Amino acid sequence: ADNGIDENCDGSERLVRELRVAPARALRVTGEQVAFVATAVYVDGTSATVPANWTAAAPSIASIDGNGVGRAL
């Protein structure tokens, strides 16, 4: 897979320099929904959208589904 993870430990995958989540701002209004996206930036300067396991840091005020869609509660 081209996700930056060397699943076979053979050194064939690219190394991730940075992981970005967009948008950077938090949800602010009750009921507001935002689709978040994770992007890996590799050491060679290229980037790609990558899968993520999304969880809310404060589940009492926001939720997020497996597709990265967050909602302010």
Backbone atoms as SQL, in Angstrom:
CREATE TABLE atoms (id INTEGER PRIMARY KEY, chain TEXT, resi INTEGER, resn TEXT, atom TEXT, x REAL, y REAL, z REAL);
INSERT INTO atoms VALUES
  (1, 'A', 1, 'ALA', 'N', 0.848, -1.189, 0.000),
  (2, 'A', 1, 'ALA', 'CA', 0.000, 0.000, 0.000),
  (3, 'A', 1, 'ALA', 'C', 0.879, 1.232, 0.000),
  (4, 'A', 2, 'ASP', 'N', 0.402, 2.294, -0.627),
  (5, 'A', 2, 'ASP', 'CA', 1.167, 3.536, -0.694),
  (6, 'A', 2, 'ASP', 'C', 0.656, 4.506, 0.360),
  (7, 'A', 3, 'ASN', 'N', 0.736, 4.082, 1.626),
  (8, 'A', 3, 'ASN', 'CA', 0.239, 4.902, 2.722),
  (9, 'A', 3, 'ASN', 'C', 1.343, 5.367, 3.656),
  (10, 'A', 4, 'GLY', 'N', 2.601, 5.173, 3.278),
  (11, 'A', 4, 'GLY', 'CA', 3.720, 5.603, 4.099),
  (12, 'A', 4, 'GLY', 'C', 4.075, 4.637, 5.208),
  (13, 'A', 5, 'ILE', 'N', 3.396, 3.523, 5.289),
  (14, 'A', 5, 'ILE', 'CA', 3.675, 2.531, 6.322),
  (15, 'A', 5, 'ILE', 'C', 4.388, 1.353, 5.675),
  (16, 'A', 6, 'ASP', 'N', 5.542, 1.009, 6.191),
  (17, 'A', 6, 'ASP', 'CA', 6.325, -0.100, 5.651),
  (18, 'A', 6, 'ASP', 'C', 5.797, -1.399, 6.249),
  (19, 'A', 7, 'GLU', 'N', 4.702, -1.899, 5.697),
  (20, 'A', 7, 'GLU', 'CA', 4.011, -3.051, 6.246),
  (21, 'A', 7, 'GLU', 'C', 4.844, -4.334, 6.191),
  (22, 'A', 8, 'ASN', 'N', 5.780, -4.414, 5.253),
  (23, 'A', 8, 'ASN', 'CA', 6.618, -5.611, 5.133),
  (24, 'A', 8, 'ASN', 'C', 7.974, -5.432, 5.787),
  (25, 'A', 9, 'CYS', 'N', 8.238, -4.245, 6.347),
  (26, 'A', 9, 'CYS', 'CA', 9.526, -3.937, 6.985),
  (27, 'A', 9, 'CYS', 'C', 10.696, -4.166, 6.035),
  (28, 'A', 10, 'ASP', 'N', 10.481, -3.877, 4.750),
  (29, 'A', 10, 'ASP', 'CA', 11.547, -4.091, 3.774),
  (30, 'A', 10, 'ASP', 'C', 12.151, -2.778, 3.275),
  (31, 'A', 11, 'GLY', 'N', 11.720, -1.639, 3.855),
  (32, 'A', 11, 'GLY', 'CA', 12.284, -0.345, 3.472),
  (33, 'A', 11, 'GLY', 'C', 11.739, 0.207, 2.176),
  (34, 'A', 12, 'SER', 'N', 10.688, -0.400, 1.620),
  (35, 'A', 12, 'SER', 'CA', 10.194, 0.032, 0.320),
  (36, 'A', 12, 'SER', 'C', 9.193, 1.186, 0.399),
  (37, 'A', 13, 'GLU', 'N', 8.640, 1.440, 1.551),
  (38, 'A', 13, 'GLU', 'CA', 7.647, 2.515, 1.682),
  (39, 'A', 13, 'GLU', 'C', 8.344, 3.845, 1.964),
  (40, 'A', 14, 'ARG', 'N', 7.686, 4.943, 1.558),
  (41, 'A', 14, 'ARG', 'CA', 8.225, 6.278, 1.806),
  (42, 'A', 14, 'ARG', 'C', 8.037, 6.657, 3.264),
  (43, 'A', 15, 'LEU', 'N', 8.941, 7.473, 3.779),
  (44, 'A', 15, 'LEU', 'CA', 8.862, 7.927, 5.159),
  (45, 'A', 15, 'LEU', 'C', 8.023, 9.189, 5.259),
  (46, 'A', 16, 'VAL', 'N', 7.163, 9.232, 6.274),
  (47, 'A', 16, 'VAL', 'CA', 6.307, 10.388, 6.498),
  (48, 'A', 16, 'VAL', 'C', 7.074, 11.411, 7.332),
  (49, 'A', 17, 'ARG', 'N', 7.127, 12.660, 6.821),
  (50, 'A', 17, 'ARG', 'CA', 7.766, 13.755, 7.549),
  (51, 'A', 17, 'ARG', 'C', 6.760, 14.471, 8.430),
  (52, 'A', 18, 'GLU', 'N', 5.514, 14.561, 7.960),
  (53, 'A', 18, 'GLU', 'CA', 4.504, 15.346, 8.657),
  (54, 'A', 18, 'GLU', 'C', 3.126, 14.786, 8.347),
  (55, 'A', 19, 'LEU', 'N', 2.237, 14.865, 9.313),
  (56, 'A', 19, 'LEU', 'CA', 0.848, 14.480, 9.113),
  (57, 'A', 19, 'LEU', 'C', -0.009, 15.712, 9.376),
  (58, 'A', 20, 'ARG', 'N', -0.792, 16.113, 8.380),
  (59, 'A', 20, 'ARG', 'CA', -1.634, 17.301, 8.494),
  (60, 'A', 20, 'ARG', 'C', -3.105, 16.899, 8.543),
  (61, 'A', 21, 'VAL', 'N', -3.861, 17.615, 9.356),
  (62, 'A', 21, 'VAL', 'CA', -5.307, 17.430, 9.424),
  (63, 'A', 21, 'VAL', 'C', -5.949, 18.747, 9.014),
  (64, 'A', 22, 'ALA', 'N', -6.867, 18.662, 8.085),
  (65, 'A', 22, 'ALA', 'CA', -7.563, 19.869, 7.624),
  (66, 'A', 22, 'ALA', 'C', -9.060, 19.629, 7.695),
  (67, 'A', 23, 'PRO', 'N', -9.855, 20.623, 8.021),
  (68, 'A', 23, 'PRO', 'CA', -9.407, 21.962, 8.367),
  (69, 'A', 23, 'PRO', 'C', -8.805, 21.994, 9.767),
  (70, 'A', 24, 'ALA', 'N', -7.978, 22.990, 10.022),
  (71, 'A', 24, 'ALA', 'CA', -7.273, 23.090, 11.299),
  (72, 'A', 24, 'ALA', 'C', -8.163, 23.616, 12.427),
  (73, 'A', 25, 'ARG', 'N', -9.232, 24.300, 12.079),
  (74, 'A', 25, 'ARG', 'CA', -10.075, 24.902, 13.119),
  (75, 'A', 25, 'ARG', 'C', -11.015, 23.879, 13.748),
  (76, 'A', 26, 'ALA', 'N', -11.416, 24.172, 14.954),
  (77, 'A', 26, 'ALA', 'CA', -12.349, 23.302, 15.667),
  (78, 'A', 26, 'ALA', 'C', -13.783, 23.653, 15.296),
  (79, 'A', 27, 'LEU', 'N', -14.680, 22.721, 15.538),
  (80, 'A', 27, 'LEU', 'CA', -16.119, 22.977, 15.376),
  (81, 'A', 27, 'LEU', 'C', -16.544, 23.960, 16.456),
  (82, 'A', 28, 'ARG', 'N', -17.406, 24.912, 16.085),
  (83, 'A', 28, 'ARG', 'CA', -17.743, 25.966, 17.049),
  (84, 'A', 28, 'ARG', 'C', -19.227, 26.073, 17.385),
  (85, 'A', 29, 'VAL', 'N', -20.103, 25.689, 16.476),
  (86, 'A', 29, 'VAL', 'CA', -21.534, 25.900, 16.656),
  (87, 'A', 29, 'VAL', 'C', -22.235, 24.553, 16.765),
  (88, 'A', 30, 'THR', 'N', -23.101, 24.417, 17.747),
  (89, 'A', 30, 'THR', 'CA', -23.860, 23.174, 17.917),
  (90, 'A', 30, 'THR', 'C', -24.531, 22.784, 16.608),
  (91, 'A', 31, 'GLY', 'N', -24.343, 21.541, 16.206),
  (92, 'A', 31, 'GLY', 'CA', -24.915, 21.026, 14.968),
  (93, 'A', 31, 'GLY', 'C', -24.032, 21.210, 13.746),
  (94, 'A', 32, 'GLU', 'N', -23.008, 22.060, 13.857),
  (95, 'A', 32, 'GLU', 'CA', -22.095, 22.279, 12.726),
  (96, 'A', 32, 'GLU', 'C', -21.377, 20.978, 12.383),
  (97, 'A', 33, 'GLN', 'N', -21.231, 20.715, 11.097),
  (98, 'A', 33, 'GLN', 'CA', -20.514, 19.527, 10.635),
  (99, 'A', 33, 'GLN', 'C', -19.356, 19.944, 9.743),
  (100, 'A', 34, 'VAL', 'N', -18.248, 19.230, 9.883),
  (101, 'A', 34, 'VAL', 'CA', -17.063, 19.482, 9.068),
  (102, 'A', 34, 'VAL', 'C', -16.455, 18.131, 8.701),
  (103, 'A', 35, 'ALA', 'N', -16.045, 17.988, 7.442),
  (104, 'A', 35, 'ALA', 'CA', -15.343, 16.780, 6.999),
  (105, 'A', 35, 'ALA', 'C', -13.842, 17.019, 7.127),
  (106, 'A', 36, 'PHE', 'N', -13.194, 16.227, 7.968),
  (107, 'A', 36, 'PHE', 'CA', -11.754, 16.336, 8.170),
  (108, 'A', 36, 'PHE', 'C', -11.023, 15.390, 7.223),
  (109, 'A', 37, 'VAL', 'N', -9.816, 15.771, 6.824),
  (110, 'A', 37, 'VAL', 'CA', -8.990, 14.979, 5.916),
  (111, 'A', 37, 'VAL', 'C', -7.574, 14.910, 6.475),
  (112, 'A', 38, 'ALA', 'N', -6.978, 13.720, 6.466),
  (113, 'A', 38, 'ALA', 'CA', -5.587, 13.544, 6.890),
  (114, 'A', 38, 'ALA', 'C', -4.700, 13.458, 5.651),
  (115, 'A', 39, 'THR', 'N', -3.619, 14.222, 5.655),
  (116, 'A', 39, 'THR', 'CA', -2.674, 14.223, 4.540),
  (117, 'A', 39, 'THR', 'C', -1.274, 13.950, 5.064),
  (118, 'A', 40, 'ALA', 'N', -0.610, 12.967, 4.485),
  (119, 'A', 40, 'ALA', 'CA', 0.779, 12.676, 4.836),
  (120, 'A', 40, 'ALA', 'C', 1.685, 13.453, 3.896),
  (121, 'A', 41, 'VAL', 'N', 2.695, 14.111, 4.470),
  (122, 'A', 41, 'VAL', 'CA', 3.729, 14.780, 3.683),
  (123, 'A', 41, 'VAL', 'C', 4.988, 13.940, 3.862),
  (124, 'A', 42, 'TYR', 'N', 5.514, 13.448, 2.757),
  (125, 'A', 42, 'TYR', 'CA', 6.648, 12.533, 2.797),
  (126, 'A', 42, 'TYR', 'C', 7.969, 13.284, 2.748),
  (127, 'A', 43, 'VAL', 'N', 9.042, 12.616, 3.166),
  (128, 'A', 43, 'VAL', 'CA', 10.363, 13.249, 3.184),
  (129, 'A', 43, 'VAL', 'C', 10.830, 13.667, 1.802),
  (130, 'A', 44, 'ASP', 'N', 10.287, 13.064, 0.755),
  (131, 'A', 44, 'ASP', 'CA', 10.676, 13.453, -0.608),
  (132, 'A', 44, 'ASP', 'C', 9.890, 14.660, -1.114),
  (133, 'A', 45, 'GLY', 'N', 9.013, 15.242, -0.248),
  (134, 'A', 45, 'GLY', 'CA', 8.257, 16.430, -0.604),
  (135, 'A', 45, 'GLY', 'C', 6.891, 16.166, -1.210),
  (136, 'A', 46, 'THR', 'N', 6.585, 14.929, -1.541),
  (137, 'A', 46, 'THR', 'CA', 5.270, 14.606, -2.087),
  (138, 'A', 46, 'THR', 'C', 4.270, 14.465, -0.931),
  (139, 'A', 47, 'SER', 'N', 2.992, 14.466, -1.260),
  (140, 'A', 47, 'SER', 'CA', 1.965, 14.300, -0.238),
  (141, 'A', 47, 'SER', 'C', 0.803, 13.491, -0.805),
  (142, 'A', 48, 'ALA', 'N', 0.016, 12.913, 0.110),
  (143, 'A', 48, 'ALA', 'CA', -1.142, 12.119, -0.292),
  (144, 'A', 48, 'ALA', 'C', -2.135, 12.076, 0.855),
  (145, 'A', 49, 'THR', 'N', -3.416, 12.031, 0.504),
  (146, 'A', 49, 'THR', 'CA', -4.456, 11.807, 1.497),
  (147, 'A', 49, 'THR', 'C', -4.319, 10.380, 2.005),
  (148, 'A', 50, 'VAL', 'N', -4.398, 10.206, 3.325),
  (149, 'A', 50, 'VAL', 'CA', -4.218, 8.881, 3.917),
  (150, 'A', 50, 'VAL', 'C', -5.409, 8.556, 4.823),
  (151, 'A', 51, 'PRO', 'N', -5.688, 7.272, 5.003),
  (152, 'A', 51, 'PRO', 'CA', -6.780, 6.889, 5.906),
  (153, 'A', 51, 'PRO', 'C', -6.402, 7.212, 7.348),
  (154, 'A', 52, 'ALA', 'N', -7.404, 7.459, 8.168),
  (155, 'A', 52, 'ALA', 'CA', -7.162, 7.764, 9.581),
  (156, 'A', 52, 'ALA', 'C', -8.223, 7.092, 10.436),
  (157, 'A', 53, 'ASN', 'N', -7.861, 6.800, 11.665),
  (158, 'A', 53, 'ASN', 'CA', -8.812, 6.319, 12.661),
  (159, 'A', 53, 'ASN', 'C', -9.198, 7.533, 13.487),
  (160, 'A', 54, 'TRP', 'N', -10.370, 8.098, 13.199),
  (161, 'A', 54, 'TRP', 'CA', -10.798, 9.348, 13.809),
  (162, 'A', 54, 'TRP', 'C', -11.440, 9.104, 15.161),
  (163, 'A', 55, 'THR', 'N', -11.083, 9.935, 16.149),
  (164, 'A', 55, 'THR', 'CA', -11.742, 9.935, 17.454),
  (165, 'A', 55, 'THR', 'C', -11.832, 11.372, 17.940),
  (166, 'A', 56, 'ALA', 'N', -12.850, 11.670, 18.707),
  (167, 'A', 56, 'ALA', 'CA', -13.026, 13.005, 19.273),
  (168, 'A', 56, 'ALA', 'C', -12.248, 13.106, 20.578),
  (169, 'A', 57, 'ALA', 'N', -11.474, 14.173, 20.727),
  (170, 'A', 57, 'ALA', 'CA', -10.723, 14.393, 21.963),
  (171, 'A', 57, 'ALA', 'C', -11.658, 14.729, 23.127),
  (172, 'A', 58, 'ALA', 'N', -12.787, 15.336, 22.812),
  (173, 'A', 58, 'ALA', 'CA', -13.774, 15.704, 23.833),
  (174, 'A', 58, 'ALA', 'C', -15.151, 15.221, 23.376),
  (175, 'A', 59, 'PRO', 'N', -15.445, 13.925, 23.544),
  (176, 'A', 59, 'PRO', 'CA', -16.689, 13.355, 23.017),
  (177, 'A', 59, 'PRO', 'C', -17.966, 13.933, 23.622),
  (178, 'A', 60, 'SER', 'N', -17.859, 14.664, 24.711),
  (179, 'A', 60, 'SER', 'CA', -19.060, 15.285, 25.287),
  (180, 'A', 60, 'SER', 'C', -19.460, 16.550, 24.527),
  (181, 'A', 61, 'ILE', 'N', -18.553, 17.106, 23.698),
  (182, 'A', 61, 'ILE', 'CA', -18.877, 18.323, 22.954),
  (183, 'A', 61, 'ILE', 'C', -18.783, 18.164, 21.444),
  (184, 'A', 62, 'ALA', 'N', -18.182, 17.055, 20.981),
  (185, 'A', 62, 'ALA', 'CA', -18.076, 16.820, 19.536),
  (186, 'A', 62, 'ALA', 'C', -17.979, 15.332, 19.264),
  (187, 'A', 63, 'SER', 'N', -18.502, 14.939, 18.105),
  (188, 'A', 63, 'SER', 'CA', -18.386, 13.543, 17.675),
  (189, 'A', 63, 'SER', 'C', -17.714, 13.534, 16.312),
  (190, 'A', 64, 'ILE', 'N', -17.184, 12.379, 15.935),
  (191, 'A', 64, 'ILE', 'CA', -16.597, 12.226, 14.612),
  (192, 'A', 64, 'ILE', 'C', -16.813, 10.791, 14.171),
  (193, 'A', 65, 'ASP', 'N', -17.182, 10.608, 12.911),
  (194, 'A', 65, 'ASP', 'CA', -17.447, 9.254, 12.430),
  (195, 'A', 65, 'ASP', 'C', -16.213, 8.674, 11.748),
  (196, 'A', 66, 'GLY', 'N', -16.322, 7.456, 11.304),
  (197, 'A', 66, 'GLY', 'CA', -15.204, 6.756, 10.680),
  (198, 'A', 66, 'GLY', 'C', -14.747, 7.372, 9.375),
  (199, 'A', 67, 'ASN', 'N', -15.573, 8.225, 8.773),
  (200, 'A', 67, 'ASN', 'CA', -15.210, 8.903, 7.532),
  (201, 'A', 67, 'ASN', 'C', -14.584, 10.266, 7.768),
  (202, 'A', 68, 'GLY', 'N', -14.428, 10.654, 9.051),
  (203, 'A', 68, 'GLY', 'CA', -13.823, 11.941, 9.357),
  (204, 'A', 68, 'GLY', 'C', -14.796, 13.100, 9.412),
  (205, 'A', 69, 'VAL', 'N', -16.093, 12.812, 9.430),
  (206, 'A', 69, 'VAL', 'CA', -17.083, 13.888, 9.517),
  (207, 'A', 69, 'VAL', 'C', -17.353, 14.166, 10.988),
  (208, 'A', 70, 'GLY', 'N', -16.982, 15.369, 11.433),
  (209, 'A', 70, 'GLY', 'CA', -17.170, 15.770, 12.814),
  (210, 'A', 70, 'GLY', 'C', -18.417, 16.611, 12.962),
  (211, 'A', 71, 'ARG', 'N', -19.004, 16.544, 14.164),
  (212, 'A', 71, 'ARG', 'CA', -20.213, 17.327, 14.437),
  (213, 'A', 71, 'ARG', 'C', -20.136, 17.867, 15.847),
  (214, 'A', 72, 'ALA', 'N', -20.364, 19.175, 15.982),
  (215, 'A', 72, 'ALA', 'CA', -20.437, 19.806, 17.304),
  (216, 'A', 72, 'ALA', 'C', -21.741, 19.416, 17.976),
  (217, 'A', 73, 'LEU', 'N', -21.659, 19.038, 19.246),
  (218, 'A', 73, 'LEU', 'CA', -22.869, 18.604, 19.990),
  (219, 'A', 73, 'LEU', 'C', -23.431, 19.734, 20.840);
